[in-house]
XYZ file of N, CA, C and O in Angstrom:
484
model
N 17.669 2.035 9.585
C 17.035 2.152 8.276
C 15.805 1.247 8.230
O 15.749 0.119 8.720
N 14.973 1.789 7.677
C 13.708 0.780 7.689
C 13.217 0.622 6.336
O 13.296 1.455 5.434
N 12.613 -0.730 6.278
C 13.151 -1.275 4.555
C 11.415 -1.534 4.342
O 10.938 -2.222 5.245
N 10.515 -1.120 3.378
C 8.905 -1.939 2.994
C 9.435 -2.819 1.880
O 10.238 -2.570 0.981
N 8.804 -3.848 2.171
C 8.758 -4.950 0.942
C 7.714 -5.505 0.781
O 7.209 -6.214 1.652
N 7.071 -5.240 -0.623
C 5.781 -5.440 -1.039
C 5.705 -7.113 -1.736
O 6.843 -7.555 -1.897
N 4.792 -7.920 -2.089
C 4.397 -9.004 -2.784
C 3.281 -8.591 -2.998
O 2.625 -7.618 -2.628
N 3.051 -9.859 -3.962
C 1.215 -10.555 -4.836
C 0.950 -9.604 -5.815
O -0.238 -9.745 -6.106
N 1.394 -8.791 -6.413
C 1.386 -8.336 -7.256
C 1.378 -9.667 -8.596
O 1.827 -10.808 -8.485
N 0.583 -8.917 -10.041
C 0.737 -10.307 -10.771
C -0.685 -9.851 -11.556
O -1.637 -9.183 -11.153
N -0.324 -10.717 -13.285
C -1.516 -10.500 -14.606
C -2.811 -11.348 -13.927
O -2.610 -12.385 -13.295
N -4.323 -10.721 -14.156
C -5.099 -11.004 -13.343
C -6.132 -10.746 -14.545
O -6.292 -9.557 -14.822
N -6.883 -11.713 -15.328
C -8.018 -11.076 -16.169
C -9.296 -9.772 -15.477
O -9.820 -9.803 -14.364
N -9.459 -8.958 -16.336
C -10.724 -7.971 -15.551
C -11.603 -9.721 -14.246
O -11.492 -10.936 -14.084
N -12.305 -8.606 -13.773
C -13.290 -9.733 -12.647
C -12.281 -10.213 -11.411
O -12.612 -10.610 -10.294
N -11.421 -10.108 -11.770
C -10.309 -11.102 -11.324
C -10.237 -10.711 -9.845
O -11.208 -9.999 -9.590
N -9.257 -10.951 -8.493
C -8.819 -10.462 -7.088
C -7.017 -10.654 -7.158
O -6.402 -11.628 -7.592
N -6.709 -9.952 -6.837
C -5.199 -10.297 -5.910
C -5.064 -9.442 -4.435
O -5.488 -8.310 -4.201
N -4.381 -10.302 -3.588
C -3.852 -9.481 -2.517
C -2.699 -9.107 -2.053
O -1.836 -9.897 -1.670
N -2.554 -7.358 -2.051
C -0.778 -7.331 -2.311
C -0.603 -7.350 -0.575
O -1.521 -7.433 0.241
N 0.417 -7.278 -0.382
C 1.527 -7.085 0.898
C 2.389 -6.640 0.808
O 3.301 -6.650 -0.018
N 2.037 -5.809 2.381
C 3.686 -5.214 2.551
C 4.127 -5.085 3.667
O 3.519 -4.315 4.410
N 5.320 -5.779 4.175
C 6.135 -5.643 5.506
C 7.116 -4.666 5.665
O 8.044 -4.493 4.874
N 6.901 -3.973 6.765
C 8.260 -2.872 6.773
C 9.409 -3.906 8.360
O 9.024 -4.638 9.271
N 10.576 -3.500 8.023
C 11.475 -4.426 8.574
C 12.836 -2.933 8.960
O 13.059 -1.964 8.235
N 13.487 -3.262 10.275
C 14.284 -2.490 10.460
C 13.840 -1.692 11.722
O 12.672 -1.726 12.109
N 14.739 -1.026 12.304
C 13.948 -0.589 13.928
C 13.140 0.329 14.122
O 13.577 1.456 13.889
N 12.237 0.258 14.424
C 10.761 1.000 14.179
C 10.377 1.161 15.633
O 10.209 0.134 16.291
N 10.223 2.325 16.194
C 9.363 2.654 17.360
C 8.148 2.337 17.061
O 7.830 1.274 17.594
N 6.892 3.058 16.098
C 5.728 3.078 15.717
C 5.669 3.199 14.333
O 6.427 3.978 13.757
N 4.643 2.340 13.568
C 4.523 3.100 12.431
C 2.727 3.652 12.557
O 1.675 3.162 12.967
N 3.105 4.728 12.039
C 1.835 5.705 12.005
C 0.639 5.372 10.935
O -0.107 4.455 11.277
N 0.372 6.002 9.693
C 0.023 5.534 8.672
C 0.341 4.938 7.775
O 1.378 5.358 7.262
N -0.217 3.870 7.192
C -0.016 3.012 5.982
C -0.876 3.425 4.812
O -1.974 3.981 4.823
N -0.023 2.970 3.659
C -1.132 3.565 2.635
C -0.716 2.318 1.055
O 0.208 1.533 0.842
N -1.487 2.570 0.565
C -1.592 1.963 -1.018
C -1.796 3.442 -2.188
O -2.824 4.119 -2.171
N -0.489 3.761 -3.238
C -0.590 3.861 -4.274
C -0.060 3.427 -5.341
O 0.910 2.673 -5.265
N -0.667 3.870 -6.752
C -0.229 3.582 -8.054
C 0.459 4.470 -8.869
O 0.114 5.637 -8.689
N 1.096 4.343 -9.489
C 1.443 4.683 -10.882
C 1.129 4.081 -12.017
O 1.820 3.125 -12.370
N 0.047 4.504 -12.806
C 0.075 3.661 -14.633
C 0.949 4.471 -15.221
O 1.347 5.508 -14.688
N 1.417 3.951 -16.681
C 2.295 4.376 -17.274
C 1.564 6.044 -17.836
O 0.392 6.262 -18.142
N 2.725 7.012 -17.821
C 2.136 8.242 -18.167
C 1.389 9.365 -17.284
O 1.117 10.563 -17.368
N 1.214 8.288 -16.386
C 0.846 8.956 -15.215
C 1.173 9.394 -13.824
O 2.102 8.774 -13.307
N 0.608 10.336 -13.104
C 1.176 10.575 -11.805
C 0.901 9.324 -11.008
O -0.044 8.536 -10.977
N 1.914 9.404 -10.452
C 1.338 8.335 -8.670
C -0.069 9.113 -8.152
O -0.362 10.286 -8.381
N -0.704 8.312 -7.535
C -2.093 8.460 -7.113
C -2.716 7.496 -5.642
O -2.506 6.308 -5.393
N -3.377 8.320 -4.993
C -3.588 7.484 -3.226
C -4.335 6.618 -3.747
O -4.935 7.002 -4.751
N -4.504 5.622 -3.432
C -5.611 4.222 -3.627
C -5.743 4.021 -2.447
O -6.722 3.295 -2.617
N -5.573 4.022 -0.946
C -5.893 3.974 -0.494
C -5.072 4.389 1.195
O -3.879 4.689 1.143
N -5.638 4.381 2.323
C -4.881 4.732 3.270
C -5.681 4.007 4.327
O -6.834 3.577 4.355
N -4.699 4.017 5.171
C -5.092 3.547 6.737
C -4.382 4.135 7.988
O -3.153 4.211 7.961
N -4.909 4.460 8.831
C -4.431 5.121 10.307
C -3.360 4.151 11.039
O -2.848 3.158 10.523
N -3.128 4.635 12.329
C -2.533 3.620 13.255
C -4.033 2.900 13.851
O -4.144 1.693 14.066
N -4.749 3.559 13.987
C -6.133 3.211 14.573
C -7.344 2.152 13.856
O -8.229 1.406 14.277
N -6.715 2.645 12.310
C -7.362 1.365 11.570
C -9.078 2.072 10.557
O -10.088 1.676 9.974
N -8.295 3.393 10.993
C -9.014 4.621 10.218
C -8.916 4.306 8.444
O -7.753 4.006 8.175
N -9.424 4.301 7.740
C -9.654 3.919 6.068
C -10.283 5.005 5.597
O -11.207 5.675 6.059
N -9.417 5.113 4.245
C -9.664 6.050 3.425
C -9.585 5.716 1.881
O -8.525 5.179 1.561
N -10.309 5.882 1.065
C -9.948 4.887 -0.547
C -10.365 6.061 -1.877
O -11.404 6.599 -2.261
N -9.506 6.076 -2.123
C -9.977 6.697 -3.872
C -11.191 6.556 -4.719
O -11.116 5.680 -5.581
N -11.954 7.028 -4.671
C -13.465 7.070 -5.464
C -13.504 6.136 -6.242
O -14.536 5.540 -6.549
N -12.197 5.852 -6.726
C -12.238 4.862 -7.988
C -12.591 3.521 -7.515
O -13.515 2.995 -8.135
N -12.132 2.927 -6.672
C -11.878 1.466 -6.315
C -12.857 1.436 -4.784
O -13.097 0.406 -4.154
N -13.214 2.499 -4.495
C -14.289 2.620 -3.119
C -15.601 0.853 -3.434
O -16.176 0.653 -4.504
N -15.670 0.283 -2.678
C -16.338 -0.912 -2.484
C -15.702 -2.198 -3.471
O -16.523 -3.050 -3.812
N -14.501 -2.335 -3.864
C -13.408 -3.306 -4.794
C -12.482 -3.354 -3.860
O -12.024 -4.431 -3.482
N -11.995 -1.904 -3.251
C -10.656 -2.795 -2.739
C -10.690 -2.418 -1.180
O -11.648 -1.778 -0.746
N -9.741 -2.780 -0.420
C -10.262 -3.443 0.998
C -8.612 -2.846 1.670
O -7.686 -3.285 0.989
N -8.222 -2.079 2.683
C -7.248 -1.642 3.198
C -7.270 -2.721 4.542
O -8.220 -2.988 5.278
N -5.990 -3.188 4.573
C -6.001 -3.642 6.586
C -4.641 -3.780 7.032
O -3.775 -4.238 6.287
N -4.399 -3.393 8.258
C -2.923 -3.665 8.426
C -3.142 -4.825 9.788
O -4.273 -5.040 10.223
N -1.899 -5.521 10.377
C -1.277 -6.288 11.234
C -0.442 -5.102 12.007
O 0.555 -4.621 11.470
N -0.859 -4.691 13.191
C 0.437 -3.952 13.580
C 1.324 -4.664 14.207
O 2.459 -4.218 14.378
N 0.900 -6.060 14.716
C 2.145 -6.647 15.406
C 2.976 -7.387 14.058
O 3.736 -8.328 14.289
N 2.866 -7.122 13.306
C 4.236 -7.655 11.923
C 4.267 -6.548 10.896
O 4.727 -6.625 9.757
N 3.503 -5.136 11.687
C 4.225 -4.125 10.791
C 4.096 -4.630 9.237
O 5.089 -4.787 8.528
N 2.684 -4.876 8.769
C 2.508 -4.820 7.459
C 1.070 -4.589 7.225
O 0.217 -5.136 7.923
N 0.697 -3.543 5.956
C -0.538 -3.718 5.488
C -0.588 -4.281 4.413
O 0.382 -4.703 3.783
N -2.162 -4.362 3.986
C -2.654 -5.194 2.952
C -3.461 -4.518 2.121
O -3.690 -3.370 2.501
N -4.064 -4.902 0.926
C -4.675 -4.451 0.064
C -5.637 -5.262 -0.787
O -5.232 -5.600 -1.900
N -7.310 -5.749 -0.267
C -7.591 -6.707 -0.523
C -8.208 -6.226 -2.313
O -8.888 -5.200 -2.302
N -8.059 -6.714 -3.370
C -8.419 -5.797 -4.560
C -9.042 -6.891 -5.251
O -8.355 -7.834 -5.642
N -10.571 -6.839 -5.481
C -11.590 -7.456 -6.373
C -12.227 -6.726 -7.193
O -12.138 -5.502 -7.092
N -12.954 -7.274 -8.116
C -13.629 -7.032 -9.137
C -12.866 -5.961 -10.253
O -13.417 -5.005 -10.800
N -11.734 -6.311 -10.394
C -10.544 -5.678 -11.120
C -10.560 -5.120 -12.194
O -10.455 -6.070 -12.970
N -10.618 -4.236 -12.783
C -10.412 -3.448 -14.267
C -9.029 -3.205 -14.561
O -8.114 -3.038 -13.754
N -8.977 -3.204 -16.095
C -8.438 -2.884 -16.709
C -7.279 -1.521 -16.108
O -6.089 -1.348 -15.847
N -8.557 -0.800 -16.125
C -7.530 0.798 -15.220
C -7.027 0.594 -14.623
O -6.117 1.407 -14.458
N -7.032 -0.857 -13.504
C -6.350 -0.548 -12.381
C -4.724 -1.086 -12.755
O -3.776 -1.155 -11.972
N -4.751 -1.369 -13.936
C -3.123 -1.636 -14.202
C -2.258 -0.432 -13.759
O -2.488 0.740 -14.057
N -0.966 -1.004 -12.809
C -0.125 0.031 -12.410
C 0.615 -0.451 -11.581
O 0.278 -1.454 -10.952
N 1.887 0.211 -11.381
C 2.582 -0.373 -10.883
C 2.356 0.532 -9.166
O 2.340 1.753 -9.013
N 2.199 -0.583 -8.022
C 1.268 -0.391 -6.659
C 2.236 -0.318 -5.733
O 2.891 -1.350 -5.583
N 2.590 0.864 -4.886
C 3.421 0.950 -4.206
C 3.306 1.162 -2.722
O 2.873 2.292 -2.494
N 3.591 0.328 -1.424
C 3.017 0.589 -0.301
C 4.202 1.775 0.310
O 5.369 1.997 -0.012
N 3.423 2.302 1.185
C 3.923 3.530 2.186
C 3.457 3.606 3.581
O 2.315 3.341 3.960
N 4.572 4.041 4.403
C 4.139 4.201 5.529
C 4.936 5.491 6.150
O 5.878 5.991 5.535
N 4.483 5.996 7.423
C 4.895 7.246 8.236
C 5.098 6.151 9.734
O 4.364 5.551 10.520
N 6.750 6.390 9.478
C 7.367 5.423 10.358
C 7.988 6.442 11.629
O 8.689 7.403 11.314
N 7.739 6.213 12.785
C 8.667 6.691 13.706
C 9.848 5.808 14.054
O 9.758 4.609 14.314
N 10.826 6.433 14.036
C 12.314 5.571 13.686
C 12.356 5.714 15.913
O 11.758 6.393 16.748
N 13.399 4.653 15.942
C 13.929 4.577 17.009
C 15.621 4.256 17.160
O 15.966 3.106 16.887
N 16.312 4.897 17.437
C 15.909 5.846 18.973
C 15.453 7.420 18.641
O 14.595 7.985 19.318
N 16.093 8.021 17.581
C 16.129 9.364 17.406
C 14.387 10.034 17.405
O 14.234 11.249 17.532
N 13.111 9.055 17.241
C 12.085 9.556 17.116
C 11.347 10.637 15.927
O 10.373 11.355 15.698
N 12.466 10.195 15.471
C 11.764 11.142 14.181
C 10.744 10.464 13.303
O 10.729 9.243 13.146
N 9.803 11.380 12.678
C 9.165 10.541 11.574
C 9.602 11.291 10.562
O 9.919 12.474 10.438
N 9.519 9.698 9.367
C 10.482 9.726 8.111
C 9.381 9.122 7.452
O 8.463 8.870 8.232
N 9.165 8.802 6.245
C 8.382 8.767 4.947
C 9.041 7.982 4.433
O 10.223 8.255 4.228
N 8.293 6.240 3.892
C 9.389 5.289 3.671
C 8.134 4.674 2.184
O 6.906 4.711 2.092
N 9.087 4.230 1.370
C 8.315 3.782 0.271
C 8.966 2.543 -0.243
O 10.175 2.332 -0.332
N 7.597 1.453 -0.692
C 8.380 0.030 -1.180
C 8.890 0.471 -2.558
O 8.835 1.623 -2.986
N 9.412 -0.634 -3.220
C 9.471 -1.185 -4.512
C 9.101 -0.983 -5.468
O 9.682 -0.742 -6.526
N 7.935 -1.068 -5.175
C 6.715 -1.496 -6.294
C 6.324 -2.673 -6.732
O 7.162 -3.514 -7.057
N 5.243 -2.870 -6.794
C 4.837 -4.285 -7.225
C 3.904 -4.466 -8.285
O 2.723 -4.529 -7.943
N 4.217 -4.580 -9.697
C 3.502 -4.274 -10.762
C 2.368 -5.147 -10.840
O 2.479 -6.366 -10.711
N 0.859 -4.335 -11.126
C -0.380 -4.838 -11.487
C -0.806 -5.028 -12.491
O -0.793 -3.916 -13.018
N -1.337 -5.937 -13.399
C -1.846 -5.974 -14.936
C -2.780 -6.894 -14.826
O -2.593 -8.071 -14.518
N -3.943 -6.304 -15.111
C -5.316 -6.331 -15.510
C -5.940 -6.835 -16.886
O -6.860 -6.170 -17.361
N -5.519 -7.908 -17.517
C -6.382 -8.020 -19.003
C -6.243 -9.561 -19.411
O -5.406 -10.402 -19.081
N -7.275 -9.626 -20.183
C -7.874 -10.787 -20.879
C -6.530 -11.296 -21.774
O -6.616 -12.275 -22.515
């Protein structure tokens, strides 16, 4: 079984930065892609951002030049560097990855926690 556990989540006035994390733990051949999304209240979950095994980046129009994707593959965790913060971006931020499990080799679709974001004065 392979477990993501996110941190740094946390109330941040607009302007503001935090950097979340997330470690995946449990026996892992490879993990493939990593990614960052949200949920605000009322709303669908939404990509904020993605990353390859290769270190390939991809980001939501919204937050394109604010927030910052990177992973560690030797501790199997990415990151999410997030500045110049709005309001909108309140939501609760959930990391993901496309894990190849070992031994059986399958890939499985694994999701953290969540780690709630709030944005205001």
């Amino acid at each position: 079984q392979v477990q993501l556990v996110e941190s740094g989540g946390g109330l941040v006035q607009p302007g503001g930065s935090l950097r979340l994390s997330c470690a995946a733990s449990g026996i892992i051949f490879r993990i493939n892609g990593m990614g960052w999304y949200r949920q605000a209240p009322g709303k669908q979950r939404e990509l904020v951002a993605v990353i390859t095994s290769g270190s390939s980046t991809n980001y939501a129009d919204s937050v394109k030049g604010r927030f910052t994707i990177s992973r560690d593959n030797a501790k199997n965790a990415v990151y999410l560097q997030m500045n110049s913060l709005k309001p909108e971006d309140t939501a609760v931020y959930y990391c993901n990855a496309d894990v190849t499990a070992w031994p059986t080799m399958n890939n499985l679709d694994y999701w953290g926690q969540g780690t709630q974001v709030t944005v205001s004065s």
